Coordinates of N, CA and C in Angstrom, one line a residue:
X1 N -7.6 15.8 -9.1 CA -6.6 14.9 -9.6 C -5.2 15.6 -8.8
X2 N -5.2 17.0 -8.8 CA -4.0 17.8 -8.0 C -3.7 17.1 -6.6
X3 N -5.0 16.3 -6.0 CA -4.9 16.4 -4.2 C -4.4 14.7 -4.5
X4 N -4.4 14.2 -5.4 CA -4.1 12.4 -5.9 C -2.6 12.0 -5.5
X5 N -1.9 11.2 -4.5 CA -0.7 10.8 -4.7 C 0.0 9.9 -5.0
X6 N 1.0 9.4 -5.3 CA 1.4 8.3 -5.8 C 2.2 8.0 -4.6
X7 N 1.9 6.4 -4.2 CA 2.3 5.8 -3.2 C 3.3 4.7 -4.0
X8 N 4.1 4.1 -3.2 CA 4.9 2.8 -3.4 C 5.4 2.0 -2.4
X9 N 5.4 0.9 -2.4 CA 5.7 0.1 -1.5 C 7.5 -0.3 -1.5
X10 N 8.3 -0.1 -0.7 CA 9.8 0.2 -0.5 C 10.3 -0.5 0.5
X11 N 11.3 -0.2 0.8 CA 12.3 -0.4 1.9 C 12.1 -2.4 2.2
X12 N 12.0 -3.0 1.1 CA 11.8 -4.5 0.9 C 12.8 -5.4 0.6
X13 N 14.2 -4.7 0.8 CA 15.2 -5.3 0.8 C 15.5 -6.2 2.1
X14 N 16.8 -7.6 2.6 CA 16.7 -8.0 3.5 C 18.0 -8.2 3.3
X15 N 18.8 -8.1 4.5 CA 20.6 -8.1 4.6 C 21.3 -8.2 3.2
X16 N 21.6 -9.4 2.5 CA 22.2 -8.9 1.1 C 21.5 -9.2 -0.3
X17 N 20.2 -9.1 0.2 CA 19.2 -9.6 -0.6 C 18.4 -8.1 -1.0
X18 N 18.5 -7.7 -2.5 CA 18.0 -6.5 -2.9 C 16.9 -6.4 -3.6
X19 N 16.0 -5.7 -2.8 CA 14.5 -5.8 -3.6 C 14.2 -3.9 -4.2
X20 N 14.2 -4.1 -5.4 CA 13.5 -2.6 -5.7 C 14.4 -1.4 -6.0
X21 N 14.4 -0.6 -6.4 CA 15.4 1.0 -6.6 C 14.9 1.9 -6.0
X22 N 15.0 1.6 -4.6 CA 14.4 2.9 -4.1 C 14.9 4.1 -4.0
X23 N 16.6 4.0 -4.3 CA 17.1 5.3 -4.4 C 16.4 5.9 -5.3
X24 N 16.5 5.3 -6.6 CA 16.2 6.2 -7.8 C 14.7 6.7 -7.9
X25 N 13.5 5.6 -7.5 CA 12.5 5.9 -7.2 C 11.9 7.0 -6.5
X26 N 12.3 6.8 -5.5 CA 12.1 8.1 -4.1 C 11.6 9.1 -4.5
X27 N 12.8 9.9 -5.6 CA 12.3 11.4 -5.9 C 11.0 11.6 -6.6
X28 N 10.4 10.4 -6.9 CA 9.3 10.7 -7.7 C 7.8 10.3 -7.2
X29 N 8.0 9.8 -5.9 CA 7.0 9.7 -5.2 C 6.7 10.1 -4.0
X30 N 5.2 10.2 -3.5 CA 4.8 11.5 -2.7 C 4.6 10.6 -1.2
X31 N 4.4 9.0 -1.4 CA 4.2 8.4 -0.3 C 5.1 7.0 -0.3
X32 N 5.6 6.7 1.1 CA 6.6 5.5 0.7 C 6.0 4.5 1.7
X33 N 5.6 3.4 1.5 CA 4.8 2.3 2.6 C 6.3 1.8 2.8
X34 N 6.8 1.3 3.9 CA 8.2 0.8 4.2 C 7.6 0.2 5.1
X35 N 8.1 -1.2 4.6 CA 8.4 -2.7 5.5 C 8.9 -2.3 6.4
X36 N 8.6 -3.2 7.6 CA 8.7 -3.6 8.8 C 9.1 -4.6 9.4
X37 N 9.9 -5.4 8.7 CA 10.6 -6.6 8.8 C 10.5 -7.8 9.2
X38 N 8.8 -7.9 8.8 CA 8.0 -9.1 9.1 C 7.8 -9.8 7.5
X39 N 7.9 -9.1 6.5 CA 7.6 -10.0 5.1 C 9.0 -9.4 4.7
X40 N 9.4 -8.6 5.2 CA 10.9 -8.0 4.2 C 11.5 -7.0 5.6
X41 N 12.5 -6.4 4.8 CA 13.4 -5.2 5.2 C 14.0 -5.6 6.8
X42 N 15.0 -5.3 7.1 CA 15.9 -5.6 8.5 C 15.9 -3.9 9.1
X43 N 16.8 -4.3 10.4 CA 17.5 -2.8 11.1 C 17.8 -1.9 10.3
X44 N 19.1 -2.4 9.5 CA 19.8 -1.6 8.8 C 19.0 -0.8 7.4
X45 N 18.1 -2.0 6.7 CA 17.3 -1.3 5.5 C 16.3 -0.3 6.5
X46 N 15.3 -0.5 7.4 CA 14.5 0.2 8.0 C 15.3 1.7 8.2
X47 N 16.3 1.8 8.9 CA 17.3 3.0 8.9 C 17.6 3.7 8.0
X48 N 18.0 3.0 6.9 CA 18.2 3.8 5.3 C 16.9 4.4 4.9
X49 N 16.0 3.4 4.9 CA 14.9 4.0 4.1 C 14.3 5.2 4.9
X50 N 14.2 5.2 6.0 CA 13.8 6.4 6.7 C 14.2 7.6 6.2
X51 N 15.2 7.4 6.3 CA 16.4 8.7 5.9 C 16.3 9.0 4.7
X52 N 16.1 8.0 3.5 CA 15.8 8.3 2.2 C 14.6 9.0 1.9
X53 N 13.4 8.6 3.0 CA 12.4 8.9 2.5 C 12.2 10.5 3.0
X54 N 13.0 11.3 4.1 CA 13.0 12.3 4.6 C 13.9 12.9 4.0
X55 N 14.7 12.4 3.4 CA 15.8 13.7 2.1 C 15.1 13.9 1.4
X56 N 14.4 12.9 0.8 CA 13.1 13.7 -0.8 C 11.6 13.9 -0.2
X57 N 11.3 14.3 1.5 CA 10.3 15.1 1.7 C 9.3 14.0 1.3
X58 N 9.5 12.5 1.4 CA 8.2 11.8 1.2 C 7.8 11.4 2.1
X59 N 5.9 11.6 2.5 CA 5.5 10.7 3.6 C 5.9 9.6 3.8
X60 N 5.7 9.1 5.2 CA 6.4 7.7 5.6 C 5.2 6.7 6.2
X61 N 4.9 5.7 5.7 CA 3.6 5.0 5.9 C 4.2 4.0 6.5
X62 N 3.7 3.0 7.5 CA 4.4 1.6 8.0 C 3.5 0.7 6.9
X63 N 4.1 -0.3 6.7 CA 4.1 -1.3 5.6 C 3.7 -2.7 6.4
X64 N 2.9 -2.8 7.3 CA 3.3 -4.0 8.2 C 2.6 -5.5 7.5
X65 N 3.3 -6.7 8.0 CA 2.6 -7.7 7.3 C 2.6 -8.7 8.3
X66 N 2.1 -10.1 7.8 CA 2.1 -11.4 8.7 C 3.4 -11.8 8.3
X67 N 4.0 -12.3 9.9 CA 5.3 -13.0 10.0 C 5.9 -13.9 9.2
X68 N 6.3 -14.0 7.4 CA 6.5 -14.3 6.7 C 7.4 -14.6 5.5
X69 N 9.0 -14.4 6.0 CA 9.9 -13.8 5.2 C 10.2 -14.4 3.8
X70 N 9.8 -16.3 4.3 CA 9.8 -17.1 3.1 C 8.4 -16.5 2.2
X71 N 7.6 -16.6 2.1 CA 6.5 -16.0 1.4 C 6.2 -14.6 1.0
X72 N 6.8 -13.8 1.6 CA 7.2 -12.2 1.3 C 5.6 -11.8 1.6
X73 N 5.3 -12.4 2.5 CA 4.1 -11.9 3.5 C 2.7 -12.2 2.4
X74 N 2.5 -13.2 1.2 CA 1.6 -13.0 0.6 C 0.7 -14.1 1.0
X75 N 1.2 -14.7 1.9 CA 0.5 -16.0 2.3 C -0.5 -15.7 3.5
X76 N -1.8 -15.6 3.8 CA -2.6 -15.9 4.8 C -1.8 -16.7 5.6
X77 N -1.8 -16.0 7.0 CA -1.7 -17.1 8.1 C -3.0 -16.8 9.0
X78 N -3.1 -18.2 10.0 CA -4.3 -18.6 10.7 C -3.9 -17.6 12.2
X79 N -4.1 -16.5 12.4 CA -3.8 -15.7 13.6 C -4.9 -15.5 14.2
X80 N -4.9 -15.3 15.8 CA -6.1 -14.6 16.1 C -6.2 -13.4 15.8
X81 N -7.2 -12.5 16.3 CA -7.3 -11.4 16.4 C -6.1 -10.5 17.3
X82 N -6.2 -11.0 18.4 CA -4.9 -10.5 19.4 C -3.8 -10.8 18.5
X83 N -3.2 -11.4 18.2 CA -2.2 -12.2 17.4 C -2.0 -10.5 16.6
X84 N -2.9 -10.6 15.3 CA -3.1 -9.4 14.6 C -2.7 -8.2 14.9
X85 N -3.0 -7.7 16.1 CA -3.4 -6.4 16.9 C -1.7 -6.3 17.2
X86 N -1.0 -7.6 18.0 CA -0.1 -7.3 17.9 C 1.0 -7.2 17.3
X87 N 0.9 -8.4 16.1 CA 2.1 -7.9 15.1 C 2.2 -6.6 14.6
X88 N 1.3 -6.1 14.3 CA 0.8 -4.6 13.9 C 1.4 -3.6 15.1
X89 N 1.5 -3.7 15.7 CA 1.9 -3.0 17.1 C 3.4 -3.1 16.8
X90 N 3.7 -4.3 17.1 CA 5.2 -4.6 16.8 C 5.6 -3.9 16.4
X91 N 5.3 -3.9 14.8 CA 6.1 -3.6 13.6 C 5.9 -1.9 13.8
X92 N 4.8 -1.3 14.1 CA 4.4 0.2 13.9 C 5.6 0.7 15.0
X93 N 5.9 -0.2 16.5 CA 7.0 0.2 17.4 C 8.5 0.5 16.5
X94 N 8.6 -1.1 15.6 CA 10.0 -0.9 15.0 C 10.1 0.6 14.5
X95 N 9.2 0.5 13.0 CA 9.3 1.4 12.7 C 9.5 2.9 12.9
X96 N 8.6 3.3 14.3 CA 8.4 4.4 14.7 C 9.8 4.7 15.3
X97 N 10.6 3.9 15.7 CA 12.0 4.4 16.6 C 13.1 4.8 15.4
X98 N 12.9 4.4 14.4 CA 13.5 4.7 13.2 C 13.2 6.1 13.1
X99 N 12.2 6.4 12.8 CA 11.2 7.6 12.7 C 11.6 8.6 13.5
X100 N 11.8 8.4 15.0 CA 12.1 9.3 15.8 C 13.3 9.4 15.9
X101 N 14.3 8.9 15.5 CA 16.1 9.0 15.2 C 16.0 10.0 14.1
X102 N 15.1 10.1 13.2 CA 15.3 10.8 12.4 C 14.6 11.8 12.2
X103 N 13.8 12.3 13.5 CA 13.1 13.3 13.6 C 11.7 13.7 12.7
X104 N 11.2 12.3 12.4 CA 10.1 12.3 11.6 C 8.9 11.3 12.5
X105 N 7.8 11.0 11.6 CA 7.3 10.1 11.9 C 6.1 9.3 11.2
X106 N 5.7 8.4 11.3 CA 4.6 7.4 10.7 C 3.4 8.2 10.6
X107 N 3.1 8.4 9.5 CA 1.9 9.3 9.0 C 0.3 8.4 8.5
X108 N 0.8 7.0 8.5 CA -0.4 6.0 8.0 C 0.4 4.8 7.9
X109 N -1.0 4.0 8.0 CA -0.5 2.5 7.6 C -1.1 1.9 6.7
X110 N -0.6 1.4 5.9 CA -0.7 0.3 4.6 C -0.5 -1.4 5.0
X111 N -1.2 -1.9 5.7 CA -0.9 -3.1 5.8 C -0.5 -3.9 4.0
X112 N 0.3 -4.8 4.2 CA 0.9 -5.6 3.2 C 0.2 -7.2 2.6
X113 N 0.2 -7.2 1.8 CA -0.4 -8.6 1.1 C -1.1 -9.2 1.4
X114 N -0.9 -10.5 2.0 CA -2.2 -11.0 2.6 C -3.3 -10.4 3.4
X115 N -2.1 -9.6 4.7 CA -2.7 -9.0 5.7 C -3.7 -8.0 5.0
X116 N -3.1 -7.3 4.1 CA -4.2 -6.3 3.3 C -5.5 -6.7 2.7
X117 N -5.2 -7.8 1.9 CA -6.1 -8.6 1.2 C -7.5 -9.3 2.5
X118 N -6.9 -9.9 3.5 CA -7.8 -10.1 4.6 C -8.4 -9.2 5.1
X119 N -7.8 -8.2 5.3 CA -8.4 -6.9 6.4 C -9.7 -6.7 5.5
X120 N -9.5 -6.6 3.9 CA -10.8 -6.3 3.1 C -11.9 -6.9 2.6
X121 N -11.5 -8.2 3.1 CA -12.5 -9.2 3.4 C -13.3 -9.5 4.6
X122 N -12.4 -9.1 6.0 CA -13.1 -9.8 7.0 C -12.7 -8.4 8.0
X123 N -14.2 -8.0 8.4 CA -14.1 -6.5 8.9 C -13.6 -6.9 10.5
X124 N -13.5 -8.1 11.1 CA -13.1 -8.2 12.1 C -11.6 -7.9 12.2
X125 N -10.9 -8.6 11.3 CA -9.3 -8.5 11.4 C -9.0 -6.7 11.0
X126 N -9.9 -6.3 9.8 CA -9.8 -4.6 9.8 C -10.0 -4.0 11.5
X127 N -11.1 -4.4 12.0 CA -11.2 -3.7 13.2 C -10.2 -3.7 14.0
X128 N -9.2 -5.0 14.1 CA -8.1 -5.4 14.9 C -6.7 -4.9 14.7
X129 N -6.5 -4.4 13.0 CA -5.8 -3.5 12.9 C -6.1 -2.3 13.3
X130 N -6.7 -1.4 13.1 CA -7.5 -0.2 13.2 C -7.6 0.0 14.5
X131 N -7.8 -0.9 15.7 CA -7.7 -0.9 17.2 C -6.1 -0.9 17.3
X132 N -5.1 -1.2 16.9 CA -3.8 -1.3 17.1 C -3.3 0.2 17.0
X133 N -3.5 0.6 15.3 CA -3.2 2.0 15.1 C -3.9 2.7 16.1
X134 N -5.0 2.8 16.6 CA -5.6 3.5 17.7 C -4.9 3.8 18.5
X135 N -4.4 3.0 19.1 CA -4.0 2.6 20.8 C -2.3 2.8 20.5
X136 N -1.9 3.2 19.7 CA -0.8 3.5 19.1 C -0.9 5.4 18.9
X137 N -1.4 5.5 17.9 CA -1.3 7.1 17.7 C -2.6 7.1 16.8
X138 N -3.5 7.8 17.6 CA -4.6 8.0 16.9 C -4.6 9.4 15.4
X139 N -3.5 9.9 15.1 CA -2.9 10.9 14.4 C -2.7 9.8 12.9
X140 N -2.1 8.6 13.1 CA -1.9 7.7 12.1 C -2.9 7.0 11.2
X141 N -3.1 7.5 9.7 CA -4.0 6.9 9.2 C -4.1 5.5 8.9
X142 N -5.2 4.9 8.1 CA -5.1 3.3 7.2 C -5.4 3.7 6.1
X143 N -4.5 3.3 5.2 CA -5.1 3.6 3.6 C -5.6 1.8 3.5
X144 N -6.5 1.9 2.8 CA -7.4 0.6 2.3 C -7.7 0.9 0.7
X145 N -8.1 -0.4 0.2 CA -8.8 -0.6 -1.4 C -9.7 0.3 -1.4
X146 N -10.2 1.3 -2.1 CA -11.4 1.9 -2.3 C -12.3 1.1 -3.3
X147 N -13.5 0.7 -2.8 CA -14.5 -0.1 -3.1 C -16.0 0.4 -3.1
X148 N -16.9 -0.4 -3.5 CA -17.8 0.3 -3.0 C -18.6 0.3 -1.6
X149 N -17.7 -0.6 -0.6 CA -17.8 -0.4 0.7 C -16.9 0.2 1.5
X150 N -16.5 1.8 0.9 CA -15.8 2.5 1.3 C -16.6 3.0 2.3
X151 N -17.9 3.6 2.4 CA -18.3 4.1 3.6 C -18.4 3.2 5.0
X152 N -18.5 2.2 4.7 CA -18.7 1.1 5.6 C -17.2 1.3 6.2
X153 N -16.1 1.0 5.9 CA -14.8 1.2 6.2 C -14.4 2.1 6.9
X154 N -15.1 3.4 6.4 CA -15.0 4.5 7.0 C -15.3 5.1 8.5
X155 N -17.0 4.4 8.2 CA -17.4 4.5 9.4 C -16.6 3.6 10.6
X156 N -16.2 2.8 10.4 CA -15.6 1.9 11.0 C -14.4 2.2 11.9
X157 N -13.7 2.8 10.7 CA -12.4 3.5 11.4 C -12.4 4.4 12.3
X158 N -13.6 5.5 11.9 CA -13.9 6.7 12.7 C -14.4 6.2 14.5
X159 N -14.8 5.1 14.7 CA -15.3 4.7 16.0 C -14.1 4.5 16.5
X160 N -12.8 4.4 15.7 CA -11.6 4.1 16.7 C -11.0 5.4 16.8
X161 N -11.4 6.3 15.7 CA -10.8 7.9 16.1 C -9.8 7.7 14.6
X162 N -10.0 6.9 13.7 CA -8.7 6.8 12.6 C -9.4 7.3 11.3
X163 N -8.8 8.1 10.6 CA -9.1 8.7 9.2 C -8.8 7.5 8.3
X164 N -9.2 7.2 7.2 CA -9.1 6.5 6.0 C -8.7 7.2 4.9
X165 N -7.2 6.9 4.1 CA -7.0 7.1 3.1 C -7.6 6.0 2.0
X166 N -8.0 6.2 0.6 CA -8.7 5.3 -0.3 C -7.5 5.4 -1.7
X167 N -7.4 4.1 -1.5 CA -5.7 3.7 -2.4 C -6.7 3.2 -3.7
X168 N -5.8 3.0 -4.9 CA -6.3 2.6 -6.4 C -4.9 2.1 -6.7
X169 N -5.0 0.8 -7.6 CA -3.9 0.3 -8.0 C -3.6 0.3 -9.5
X170 N -2.6 1.4 -10.0 CA -2.6 1.3 -11.6 C -2.1 0.2 -12.1
X171 N -1.3 -0.8 -11.7 CA -0.8 -1.9 -12.2 C -1.6 -3.0 -12.0
X172 N -2.5 -3.0 -11.4 CA -3.2 -4.3 -11.3 C -4.8 -4.2 -11.2
X173 N -5.4 -5.2 -12.1 CA -6.6 -5.7 -12.8 C -7.4 -6.1 -11.5
X174 N -8.9 -5.8 -11.7 CA -9.8 -5.3 -11.1 C -10.8 -6.5 -11.3
X175 N -11.9 -7.1 -10.3 CA -12.6 -8.1 -10.2 C -13.6 -7.0 -10.7
X176 N -15.1 -7.4 -10.9 CA -16.2 -6.8 -11.3 C -16.7 -6.1 -9.7
X177 N -16.4 -6.8 -9.0 CA -16.7 -6.0 -7.4 C -16.0 -5.5 -6.8
X178 N -15.1 -4.8 -7.9 CA -13.9 -3.8 -7.2 C -13.1 -4.5 -6.2
X179 N -13.2 -5.9 -6.2 CA -11.7 -6.6 -5.7 C -10.5 -6.8 -6.9
X180 N -9.1 -6.8 -6.0 CA -8.1 -7.2 -7.0 C -8.2 -8.6 -7.4
X181 N -7.4 -8.8 -8.5 CA -7.5 -10.1 -9.3 C -6.5 -10.8 -8.5
X182 N -6.5 -12.0 -7.8 CA -5.6 -12.6 -7.5 C -4.3 -13.2 -8.0
X183 N -3.3 -12.7 -7.6 CA -2.0 -13.1 -8.1 C -1.9 -14.6 -8.6
X184 N -2.5 -15.0 -8.1 CA -2.5 -16.7 -9.0 C -2.7 -16.6 -10.3
X185 N -3.6 -15.8 -10.6 CA -4.0 -15.4 -12.0 C -2.9 -14.8 -12.7
X186 N -2.6 -15.3 -14.3 CA -1.7 -14.7 -14.9 C -2.0 -13.3 -15.3
X187 N -3.1 -12.3 -15.1 CA -3.7 -11.4 -15.7 C -3.8 -10.2 -14.5
X188 N -3.0 -11.0 -13.4 CA -3.1 -10.2 -12.3 C -2.6 -8.4 -12.2
X189 N -1.1 -8.8 -12.9 CA -0.4 -7.4 -12.7 C -0.5 -6.8 -14.1
X190 N -0.5 -5.7 -14.5 CA -0.7 -5.3 -15.9 C 1.0 -4.7 -16.0
X191 N 1.4 -5.0 -17.2 CA 2.8 -4.9 -17.5 C 3.5 -3.6 -17.9
X192 N 2.2 -3.6 -19.2 CA 2.5 -2.6 -20.3 C 2.2 -1.2 -19.7
X193 N 3.6 -0.3 -19.9 CA 3.7 1.1 -19.4 C 2.4 1.5 -19.9
X194 N 2.0 1.7 -21.3 CA 1.3 2.9 -21.9 C -0.1 2.3 -21.4
X195 N -0.4 0.9 -21.3 CA -1.7 0.5 -20.4 C -2.4 1.1 -19.2
X196 N -1.2 1.3 -18.6 CA -1.2 1.7 -17.0 C -1.5 3.2 -17.3
X197 N -0.7 3.7 -17.9 CA -0.7 5.6 -18.2 C -2.2 5.3 -18.1
X198 N -2.7 5.0 -19.7 CA -3.9 5.4 -20.4 C -5.1 4.6 -19.0
X199 N -5.0 4.0 -18.2 CA -5.9 3.8 -17.0 C -5.9 5.2 -16.0
X200 N -5.0 5.7 -16.0 CA -4.7 6.8 -15.1 C -5.2 7.9 -15.6
X201 N -4.9 8.1 -16.9 CA -6.1 8.9 -17.5 C -7.4 9.0 -17.7
X202 N -7.6 7.7 -17.7 CA -9.1 7.2 -17.6 C -9.5 8.0 -16.2
X203 N -8.8 7.4 -15.2 CA -9.1 7.4 -13.8 C -9.2 9.0 -13.4
X204 N -8.4 9.9 -14.1 CA -8.1 11.4 -13.8 C -9.3 12.1 -14.6
X205 N -10.0 11.7 -15.8 CA -10.8 12.3 -16.4 C -12.1 12.1 -16.3
X206 N -12.2 10.8 -15.6 CA -14.0 10.2 -15.8 C -14.0 9.6 -14.4
X207 N -13.2 9.6 -13.5 CA -13.3 8.9 -12.2 C -13.6 7.2 -11.8
X208 N -13.1 6.8 -13.0 CA -13.4 5.4 -13.4 C -12.3 4.5 -14.0
X209 N -12.1 3.1 -13.2 CA -11.1 2.2 -14.1 C -12.0 1.0 -14.9
X210 N -11.5 0.2 -15.6 CA -12.4 -0.8 -16.2 C -11.9 -2.0 -15.2
X211 N -12.9 -3.1 -15.4 CA -12.5 -4.6 -14.6 C -12.2 -4.8 -16.0
X212 N -11.6 -6.5 -15.3 CA -11.5 -7.4 -16.2 C -12.0 -7.5 -17.3
X213 N -13.5 -7.4 -17.4 CA -14.6 -7.7 -18.0 C -15.1 -6.5 -19.0
X214 N -14.5 -5.2 -18.3 CA -14.9 -4.0 -19.0 C -15.8 -3.4 -18.4
X215 N -16.3 -3.7 -17.2 CA -17.2 -2.9 -16.7 C -16.5 -1.8 -16.1
X216 N -17.5 -0.4 -16.0 CA -16.9 0.7 -15.4 C -17.0 0.6 -13.8
X217 N -15.7 1.0 -13.2 CA -15.7 0.9 -11.5 C -15.5 2.2 -11.0
X218 N -16.1 3.1 -11.0 CA -16.2 4.6 -10.3 C -15.9 4.1 -8.8
X219 N -14.4 4.8 -8.5 CA -13.8 5.0 -6.9 C -13.8 6.2 -6.8
X220 N -13.5 6.5 -5.5 CA -12.7 7.6 -4.5 C -11.4 7.4 -4.6
X221 N -10.8 8.3 -4.7 CA -9.2 8.0 -4.7 C -8.4 9.1 -4.2
X222 N -7.5 8.7 -3.1 CA -6.8 9.9 -2.3 C -5.4 9.2 -3.1
X223 N -5.1 8.2 -3.0 CA -3.5 7.8 -3.6 C -3.8 6.8 -4.4
X224 N -2.7 6.6 -5.7 CA -2.9 5.8 -6.8 C -1.3 4.7 -6.1
X225 N -1.0 3.7 -6.4 CA 0.0 3.2 -6.2 C 0.5 2.2 -7.1
X226 N 1.3 2.3 -6.9 CA 2.8 1.7 -8.3 C 3.6 0.4 -7.7
X227 N 4.0 -0.1 -8.0 CA 5.3 -1.5 -7.5 C 6.0 -0.7 -8.5
X228 N 7.1 -1.0 -7.4 CA 8.7 -0.3 -8.0 C 9.8 -1.4 -7.7
X229 N 9.3 -2.6 -8.4 CA 10.4 -3.6 -7.9 C 10.5 -4.5 -9.0
X230 N 10.6 -3.9 -10.2 CA 10.7 -4.6 -11.5 C 11.7 -3.7 -12.1
X231 N 12.7 -3.9 -13.5 CA 13.4 -3.7 -13.8 C 13.3 -2.1 -14.7
X232 N 11.8 -2.0 -14.9 CA 11.6 -1.5 -15.7 C 10.4 0.1 -14.7
X233 N 10.9 -0.1 -13.5 CA 10.1 0.8 -12.3 C 10.4 2.2 -12.7
X234 N 11.7 2.5 -12.9 CA 11.9 4.0 -12.7 C 11.2 4.7 -14.1
X235 N 11.1 4.1 -15.2 CA 10.6 4.7 -16.1 C 8.9 4.7 -16.3
X236 N 8.3 3.4 -15.5 CA 7.3 3.3 -15.6 C 6.8 4.5 -14.2
X237 N 7.6 4.5 -13.5 CA 6.8 5.7 -12.3 C 7.2 7.0 -12.9
X238 N 8.2 7.2 -13.7 CA 7.9 8.9 -14.2 C 7.0 8.9 -15.2
X239 N 6.6 7.9 -16.1 CA 5.2 7.7 -16.9 C 4.0 8.2 -16.2
X240 N 4.0 7.6 -15.3 CA 2.7 7.7 -14.3 C 2.8 9.2 -13.4
X241 N 3.6 9.6 -13.0 CA 4.2 10.7 -12.6 C 3.5 12.1 -13.6
X242 N 3.9 11.8 -14.9 CA 3.8 12.9 -16.0 C 2.1 12.6 -16.3
X243 N 1.4 11.2 -16.4 CA 0.2 11.3 -16.1 C -0.8 11.8 -15.3
X244 N -0.2 12.0 -14.2 CA -0.9 12.0 -13.0 C -1.1 13.6 -12.9
X245 N -0.3 14.2 -13.5 CA -0.1 16.2 -13.7 C -0.2 16.3 -14.9

């Protein structure tokens, strides 16, 4: 468990609209998934987010999405594989410019929202994203949802020279097949802090999480994601950090 790191989606404000408690949350996480302007963020926000991450010695990841500001990137868009590769490259380039200005770099890519879910259900979309990363910088890893298909995803990524990071969600419910419960359902997100801390304890001690029906889901895990966009985010993340250590 000592090698497992806490990651959080951040830099998701846009103009005068504010999302999250980035300044307060950043000191407690290990990896920041920074929005790249398609589902959220803008030039000023990206610049500030990269600076904040570097100041707190937090590893920077790109958080690319479908071009969907109105839907916050949570709606599937009918894009060709060429378009998916291009939008990922576009967003990598944008965030990388700010990283270069602050003398740091992108370490991994974690697709956002619908793009993340589509990547996990469609091998061709996954390949398009991995191909985009490989054409940009093969030192950049890809973060995926840990599942029974881990080895297949790892094998595909390695064909492009890309390494994989396995992610587990602390505050999301899982179906019996290891997929996330859809956000269209009321029980998709777990809001109770003690419930989430207990889940992390179970994962830490026994290597599994319970699905919504109570099945044990054993999974590889490199990092645990927590969402920092609610009013209890800071106390939530502090509790998780304590549970992990």
